[in-house]
CSV table of C-alpha atoms in Angstrom, one decimal:
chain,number,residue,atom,x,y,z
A,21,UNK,CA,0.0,0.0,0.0
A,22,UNK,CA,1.6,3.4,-0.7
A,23,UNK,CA,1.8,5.8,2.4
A,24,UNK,CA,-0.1,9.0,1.4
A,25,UNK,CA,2.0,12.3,1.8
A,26,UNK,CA,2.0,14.3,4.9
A,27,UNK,CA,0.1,17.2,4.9
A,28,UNK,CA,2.3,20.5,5.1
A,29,UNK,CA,5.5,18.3,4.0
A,30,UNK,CA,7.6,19.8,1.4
A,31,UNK,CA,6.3,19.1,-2.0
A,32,UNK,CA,9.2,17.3,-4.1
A,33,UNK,CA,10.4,18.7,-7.6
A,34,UNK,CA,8.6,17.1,-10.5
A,35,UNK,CA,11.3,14.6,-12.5
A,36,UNK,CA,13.2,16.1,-15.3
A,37,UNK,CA,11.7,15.1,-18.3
A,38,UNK,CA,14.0,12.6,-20.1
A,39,UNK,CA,14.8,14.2,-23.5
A,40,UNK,CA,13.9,12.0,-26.8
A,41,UNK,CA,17.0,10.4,-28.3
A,42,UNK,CA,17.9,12.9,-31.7
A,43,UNK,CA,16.9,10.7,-35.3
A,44,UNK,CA,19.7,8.7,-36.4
A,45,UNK,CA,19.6,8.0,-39.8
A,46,UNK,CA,22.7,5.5,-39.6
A,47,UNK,CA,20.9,3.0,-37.8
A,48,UNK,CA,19.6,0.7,-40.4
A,49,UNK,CA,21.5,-2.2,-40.3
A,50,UNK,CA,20.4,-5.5,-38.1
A,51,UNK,CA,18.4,-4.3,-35.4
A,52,UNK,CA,15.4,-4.5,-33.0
A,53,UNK,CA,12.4,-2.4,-31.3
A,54,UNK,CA,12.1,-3.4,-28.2
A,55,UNK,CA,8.5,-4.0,-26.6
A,56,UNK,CA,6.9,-4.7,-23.3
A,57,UNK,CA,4.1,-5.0,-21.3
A,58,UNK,CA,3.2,-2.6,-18.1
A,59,UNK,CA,2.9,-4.4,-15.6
A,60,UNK,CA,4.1,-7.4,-17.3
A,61,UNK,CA,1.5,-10.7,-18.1
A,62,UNK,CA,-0.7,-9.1,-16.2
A,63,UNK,CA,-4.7,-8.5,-16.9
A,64,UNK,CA,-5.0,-5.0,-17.9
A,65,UNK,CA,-1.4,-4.4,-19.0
A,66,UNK,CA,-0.2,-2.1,-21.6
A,67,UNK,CA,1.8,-3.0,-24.4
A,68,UNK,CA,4.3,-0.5,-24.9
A,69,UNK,CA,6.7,0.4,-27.7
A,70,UNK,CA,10.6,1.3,-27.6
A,71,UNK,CA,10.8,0.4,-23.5
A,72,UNK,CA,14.9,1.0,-23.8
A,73,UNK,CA,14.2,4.9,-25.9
A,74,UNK,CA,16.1,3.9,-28.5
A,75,UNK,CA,14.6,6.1,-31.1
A,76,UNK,CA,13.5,9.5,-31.4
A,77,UNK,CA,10.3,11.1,-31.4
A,78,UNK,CA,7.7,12.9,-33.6
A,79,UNK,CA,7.9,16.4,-32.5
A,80,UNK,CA,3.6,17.2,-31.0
A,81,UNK,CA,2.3,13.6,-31.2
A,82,UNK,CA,5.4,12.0,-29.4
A,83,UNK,CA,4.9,8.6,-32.0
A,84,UNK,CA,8.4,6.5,-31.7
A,85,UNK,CA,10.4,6.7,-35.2
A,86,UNK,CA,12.0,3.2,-36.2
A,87,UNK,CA,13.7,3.9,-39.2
A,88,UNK,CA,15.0,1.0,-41.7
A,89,UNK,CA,16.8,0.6,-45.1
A,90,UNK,CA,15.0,-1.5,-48.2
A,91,UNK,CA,18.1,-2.0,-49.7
A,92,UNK,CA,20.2,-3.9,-46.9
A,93,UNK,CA,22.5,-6.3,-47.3
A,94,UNK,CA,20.2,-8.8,-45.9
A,95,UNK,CA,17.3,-8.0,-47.5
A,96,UNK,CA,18.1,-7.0,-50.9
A,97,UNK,CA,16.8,-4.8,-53.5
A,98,UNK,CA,13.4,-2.8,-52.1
A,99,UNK,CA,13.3,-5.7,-49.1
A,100,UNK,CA,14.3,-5.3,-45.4
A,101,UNK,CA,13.3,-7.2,-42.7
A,102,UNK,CA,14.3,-4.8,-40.3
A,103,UNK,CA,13.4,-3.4,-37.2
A,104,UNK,CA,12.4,-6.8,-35.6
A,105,UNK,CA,10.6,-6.8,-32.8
A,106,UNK,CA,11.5,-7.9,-29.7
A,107,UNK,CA,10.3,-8.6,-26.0
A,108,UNK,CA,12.2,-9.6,-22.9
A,109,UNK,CA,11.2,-12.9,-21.2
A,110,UNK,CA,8.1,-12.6,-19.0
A,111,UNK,CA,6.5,-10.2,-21.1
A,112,UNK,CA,3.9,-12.6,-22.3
A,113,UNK,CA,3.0,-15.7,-20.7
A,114,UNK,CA,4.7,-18.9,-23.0
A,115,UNK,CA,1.8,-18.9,-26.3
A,116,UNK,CA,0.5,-15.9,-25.9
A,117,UNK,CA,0.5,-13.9,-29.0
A,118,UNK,CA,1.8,-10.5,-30.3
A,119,UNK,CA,-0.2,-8.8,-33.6
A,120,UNK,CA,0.3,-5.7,-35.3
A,121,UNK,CA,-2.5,-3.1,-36.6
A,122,UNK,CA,-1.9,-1.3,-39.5
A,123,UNK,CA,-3.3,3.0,-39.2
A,124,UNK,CA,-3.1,5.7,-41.2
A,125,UNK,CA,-2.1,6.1,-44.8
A,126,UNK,CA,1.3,6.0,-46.8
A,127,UNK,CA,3.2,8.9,-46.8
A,128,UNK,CA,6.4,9.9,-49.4
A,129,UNK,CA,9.7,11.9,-48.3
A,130,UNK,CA,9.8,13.9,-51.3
A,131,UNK,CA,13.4,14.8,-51.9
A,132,UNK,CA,13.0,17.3,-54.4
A,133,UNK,CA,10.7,19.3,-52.2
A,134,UNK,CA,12.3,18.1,-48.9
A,135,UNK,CA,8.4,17.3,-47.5
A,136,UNK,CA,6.4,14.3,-46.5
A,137,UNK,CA,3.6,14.1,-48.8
A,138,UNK,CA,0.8,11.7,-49.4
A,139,UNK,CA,1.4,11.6,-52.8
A,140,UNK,CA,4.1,9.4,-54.6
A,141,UNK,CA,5.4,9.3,-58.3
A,142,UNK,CA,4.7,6.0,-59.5
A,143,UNK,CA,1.6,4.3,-57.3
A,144,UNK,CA,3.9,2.6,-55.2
A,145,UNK,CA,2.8,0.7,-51.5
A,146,UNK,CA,4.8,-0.7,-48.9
A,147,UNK,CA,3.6,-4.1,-48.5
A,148,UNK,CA,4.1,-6.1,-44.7
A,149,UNK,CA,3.9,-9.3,-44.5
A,150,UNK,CA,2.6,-10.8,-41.2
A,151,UNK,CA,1.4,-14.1,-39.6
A,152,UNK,CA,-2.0,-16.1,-40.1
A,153,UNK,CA,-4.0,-15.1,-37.1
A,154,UNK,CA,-5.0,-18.3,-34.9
A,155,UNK,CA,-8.2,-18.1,-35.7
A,156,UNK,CA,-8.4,-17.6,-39.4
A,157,UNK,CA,-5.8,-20.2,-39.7
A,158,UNK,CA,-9.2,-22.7,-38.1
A,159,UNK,CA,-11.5,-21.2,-39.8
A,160,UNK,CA,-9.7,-21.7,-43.5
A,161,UNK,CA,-9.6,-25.4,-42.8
A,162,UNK,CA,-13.4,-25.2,-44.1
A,163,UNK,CA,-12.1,-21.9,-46.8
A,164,UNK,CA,-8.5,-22.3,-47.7
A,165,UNK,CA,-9.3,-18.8,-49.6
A,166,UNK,CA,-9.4,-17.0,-46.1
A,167,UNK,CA,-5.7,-17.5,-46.2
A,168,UNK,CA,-4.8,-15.8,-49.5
A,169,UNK,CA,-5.1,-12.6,-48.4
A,170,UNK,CA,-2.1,-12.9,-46.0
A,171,UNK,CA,-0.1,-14.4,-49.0
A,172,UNK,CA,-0.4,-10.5,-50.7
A,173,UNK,CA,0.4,-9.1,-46.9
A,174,UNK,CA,-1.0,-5.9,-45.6
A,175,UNK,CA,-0.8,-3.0,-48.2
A,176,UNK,CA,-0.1,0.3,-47.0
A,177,UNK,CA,-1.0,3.2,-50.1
A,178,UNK,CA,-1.6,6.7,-50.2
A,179,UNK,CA,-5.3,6.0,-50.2
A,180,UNK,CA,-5.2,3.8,-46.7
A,181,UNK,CA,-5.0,0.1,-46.3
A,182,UNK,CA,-5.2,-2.7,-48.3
A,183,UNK,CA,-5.5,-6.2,-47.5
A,184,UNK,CA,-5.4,-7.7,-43.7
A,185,UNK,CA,-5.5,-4.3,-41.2
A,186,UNK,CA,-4.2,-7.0,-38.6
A,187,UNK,CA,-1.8,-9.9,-38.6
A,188,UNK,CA,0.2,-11.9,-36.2
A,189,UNK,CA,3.6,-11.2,-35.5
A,190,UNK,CA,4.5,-14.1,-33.2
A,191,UNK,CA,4.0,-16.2,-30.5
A,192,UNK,CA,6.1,-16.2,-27.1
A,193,UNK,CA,8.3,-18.4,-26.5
A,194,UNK,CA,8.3,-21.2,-23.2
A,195,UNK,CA,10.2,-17.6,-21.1
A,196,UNK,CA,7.3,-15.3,-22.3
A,197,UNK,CA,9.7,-13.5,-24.6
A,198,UNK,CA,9.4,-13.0,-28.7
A,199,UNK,CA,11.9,-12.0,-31.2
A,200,UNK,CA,10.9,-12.3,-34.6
A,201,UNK,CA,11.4,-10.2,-37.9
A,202,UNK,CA,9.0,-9.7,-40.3
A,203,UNK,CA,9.2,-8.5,-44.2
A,204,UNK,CA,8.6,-5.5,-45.5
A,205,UNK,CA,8.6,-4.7,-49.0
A,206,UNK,CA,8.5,-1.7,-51.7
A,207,UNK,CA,6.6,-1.9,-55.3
A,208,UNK,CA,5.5,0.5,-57.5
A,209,UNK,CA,2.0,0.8,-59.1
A,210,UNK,CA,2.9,-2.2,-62.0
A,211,UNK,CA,4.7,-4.7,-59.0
A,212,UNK,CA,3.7,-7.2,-56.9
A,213,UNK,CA,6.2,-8.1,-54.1
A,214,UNK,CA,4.2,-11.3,-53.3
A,215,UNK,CA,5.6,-12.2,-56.9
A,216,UNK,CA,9.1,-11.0,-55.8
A,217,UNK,CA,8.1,-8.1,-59.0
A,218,UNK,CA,9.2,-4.5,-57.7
A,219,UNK,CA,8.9,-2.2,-60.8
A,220,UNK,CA,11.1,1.2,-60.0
A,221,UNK,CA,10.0,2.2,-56.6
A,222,UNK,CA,11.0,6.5,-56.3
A,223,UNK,CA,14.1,7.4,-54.6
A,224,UNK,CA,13.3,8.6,-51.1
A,225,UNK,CA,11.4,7.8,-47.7
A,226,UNK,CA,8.0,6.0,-46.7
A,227,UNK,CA,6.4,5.8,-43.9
A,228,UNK,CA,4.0,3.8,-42.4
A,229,UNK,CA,2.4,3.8,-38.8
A,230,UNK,CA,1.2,0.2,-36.6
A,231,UNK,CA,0.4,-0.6,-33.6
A,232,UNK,CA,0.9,-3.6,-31.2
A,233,UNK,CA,-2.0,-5.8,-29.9
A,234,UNK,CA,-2.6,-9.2,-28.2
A,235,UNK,CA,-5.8,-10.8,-28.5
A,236,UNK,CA,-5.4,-13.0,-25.2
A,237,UNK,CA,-8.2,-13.7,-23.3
A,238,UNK,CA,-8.6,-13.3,-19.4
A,239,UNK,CA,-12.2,-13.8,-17.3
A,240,UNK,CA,-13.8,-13.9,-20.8
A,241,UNK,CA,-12.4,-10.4,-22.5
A,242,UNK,CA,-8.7,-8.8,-23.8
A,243,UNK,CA,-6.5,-9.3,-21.5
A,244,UNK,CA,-3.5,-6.5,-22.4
A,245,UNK,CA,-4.2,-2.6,-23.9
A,246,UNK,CA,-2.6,-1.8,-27.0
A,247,UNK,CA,0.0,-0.3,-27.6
A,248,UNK,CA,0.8,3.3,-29.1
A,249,UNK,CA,1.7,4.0,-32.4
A,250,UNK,CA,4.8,3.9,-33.6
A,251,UNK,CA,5.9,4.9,-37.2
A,252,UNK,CA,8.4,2.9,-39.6
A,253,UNK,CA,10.3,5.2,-42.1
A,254,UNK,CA,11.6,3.3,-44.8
A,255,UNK,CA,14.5,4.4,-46.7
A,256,UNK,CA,14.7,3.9,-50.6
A,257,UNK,CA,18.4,4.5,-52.2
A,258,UNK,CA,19.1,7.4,-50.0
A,259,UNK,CA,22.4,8.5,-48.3
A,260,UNK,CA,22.6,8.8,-45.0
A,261,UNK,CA,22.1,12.7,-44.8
A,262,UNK,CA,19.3,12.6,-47.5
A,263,UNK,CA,17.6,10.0,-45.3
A,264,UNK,CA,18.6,11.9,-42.1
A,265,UNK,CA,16.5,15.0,-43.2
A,266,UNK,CA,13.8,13.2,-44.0
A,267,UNK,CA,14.0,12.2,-40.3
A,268,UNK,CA,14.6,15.5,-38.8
A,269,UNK,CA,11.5,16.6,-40.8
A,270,UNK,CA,9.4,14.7,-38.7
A,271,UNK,CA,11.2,14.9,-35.1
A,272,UNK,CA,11.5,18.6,-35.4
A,273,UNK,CA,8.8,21.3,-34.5
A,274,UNK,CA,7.5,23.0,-38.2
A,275,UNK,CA,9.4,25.5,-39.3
A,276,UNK,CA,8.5,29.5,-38.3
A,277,UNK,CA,6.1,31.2,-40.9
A,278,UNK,CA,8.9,33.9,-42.0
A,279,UNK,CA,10.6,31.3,-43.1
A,280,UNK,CA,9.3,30.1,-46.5
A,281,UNK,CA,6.1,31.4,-48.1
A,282,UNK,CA,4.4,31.5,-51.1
A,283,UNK,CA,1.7,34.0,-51.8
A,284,UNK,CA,-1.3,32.9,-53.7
A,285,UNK,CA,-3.7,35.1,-55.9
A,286,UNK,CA,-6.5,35.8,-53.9
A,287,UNK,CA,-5.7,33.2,-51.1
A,288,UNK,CA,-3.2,34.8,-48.8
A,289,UNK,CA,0.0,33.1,-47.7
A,290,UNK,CA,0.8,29.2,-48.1
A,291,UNK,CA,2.6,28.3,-45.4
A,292,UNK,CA,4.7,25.2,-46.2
A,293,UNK,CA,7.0,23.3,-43.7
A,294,UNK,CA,8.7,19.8,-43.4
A,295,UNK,CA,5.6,17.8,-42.7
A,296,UNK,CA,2.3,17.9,-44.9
C-alpha cells in the first residue's frame, strides 16, 4: 500500500523530463524495437513500444520513429526485414500472442521538395507481411481462400490500407519473450512483391504507422491494452544525410512562418514546412 504524503511536507520537484534520443539515420542495419508490457503478463497491461528509448520522437504527437533501409544487405533490393521486434522474457505468458494493426495512410519523403507528402510518383505501396491469425488459420480449414489474403500481406497506399489491417507477429516463446522479424517490402504501381516483382519504386522515404495488440483472453475479455503508435520510415536509395533530413522533418517542431512562403492570388500566404 503506498503511504499517502503528509500534509504541510515539502512538495518534491517534479522529475526532469527525459529528453527524446535525436533521429539517427545510420541505424539501419540488423536491429530490434524493443517492446513490453506494463505491468508485465498481467490482466489489464499495456503494451508499450521502444521500453529502452532507442529512437527519437515525432515532434507534437510523441509517435516513436524506427527507421529501416529497403536496400540492406540482408534483405536485398526494395526488401528489409528490419526493425524486428522484440520482447524480454516474461512479457507474455509462453503462447501468448503479439499482432500488429496497420493506421493511417502512406506517406512519401519527397526529396525534391524536402516534405512528406501523401502523394508518390509512381503508385507505389509498402507491403508487410505478417502471420496467419490463430483463428483464421481454423476457420480456412473449411475456406483455404481466407488465407490468400495474407499471402499479398498488408498494403499500405496513399489512399489507406489494403489487405489484412491486422496480422500476427509471433508467439512467445516457453520464457514469455518474442523476437521475430517480419518483411517489409516496396513496389510500384505495376509490381507485386508477393511475386518478388518490384517495378522502379521512387528514390526517397516512406512511412507507415502500426500498432501492437494481443488478442489474449482473461475472465472472458482482452487481457492487455494496445499499444501506441509507432511509425516505420523506410529508406529507398538514399544517403545517410538525405535519409537523415527526412528524419529531422518529422522529429523537429515546423518551421516559423517567416521562413518560407508562397503567396497565392486571392488566397493569402501558403505556409509550407517539413511535414504535410
Amino acid at each position: 500500500m503506498t503511504t499517502p504524503a503528509l500534509l504541510g511536507a515539502p512538495v518534491p520537484a517534479p522529475a526532469a523530463q527525459v529528453a527524446s534520443p535525436a533521429c539517427d539515420a545510420g541505424l539501419t542495419g540488423h536491429f530490434d524495437l524493443f517492446l513490453g508490457v506494463s505491468p508485465p503478463a498481467t490482466q489489464g497491461g499495456r503494451i508499450l513500444v521502444d521500453v529502452n528509448d532507442d529512437f527519437c520522437e515525432q515532434f507534437l504527437t510523441g509517435k516513436q520513429i524506427v527507421p529501416g533501409n529497403l536496400n540492406d544487405f540482408g534483405g536485398g533490393p526494395y526488401l528489409t526485414d528490419d526493425p524486428g521486434w522484440f520482447m524480454d522474457p516474461g512479457q507474455l505468458l509462453a503462447q501468448e500472442s503479439l499482432h500488429f494493426r496497420a493506421l493511417g495512410r502512406l506517406r512519401f519523403w519527397d526529396i525534391a521538395r524536402g516534405q512528406w507528402t501523401t502523394q508518390v510518383p509512381n503508385g507505389e505501396h509498402v507491403r508487410l507481411f505478417g502471420g496467419v491469425p490463430l483463428d483464421v488459420f481454423l476457420a480456412s480449414r473449411d475456406d483455404p481462400s481466407l488465407l490468400l489474403p495474407y499471402e499479398s500481406g498488408t498494403i499500405f497506399t496513399v489512399n489507406g490500407i489494403q489487405g489484412p489491417v491486422e496480422a500476427g507477429v509471433d508467439l512467445a516463446d516457453a520464457s514469455g519473450g518474442i523476437h521475430t522479424h517480419l518483411d517489409f517490402c516496396l513496389q510500384d504501381g505495376t509490381g507485386d512483391c508477393a511475386q518478388r516483382r518490384f517495378g522502379t519504386p521512387a528514390q526517397g522515404a516512406y512511412l507507415i504507422e502500426l500498432q501492437f495488440f494481443s488478442p489474449a483472453q482473461a475472465g472472458g475479455q482482452r487481457k492487455y491494452r494496445d499499444s501506441p503508435a509507432v511509425l516505420v520510415a523506410l529508406a529507398n536509395g538514399l544517403d545517410t544525410a538525405q535519409f537523415q533530413e527526412a528524419l529531422d522533418a518529422l522529429s523537429a517542431p515546423p518551421r516559423a512562418q517567416s521562413t518560407l512562403q508562397t503567396r497565392l492570388p486571392g488566397a493569402g500566404v501558403l505556409l509550407l514546412s517539413g511535414q504535410e
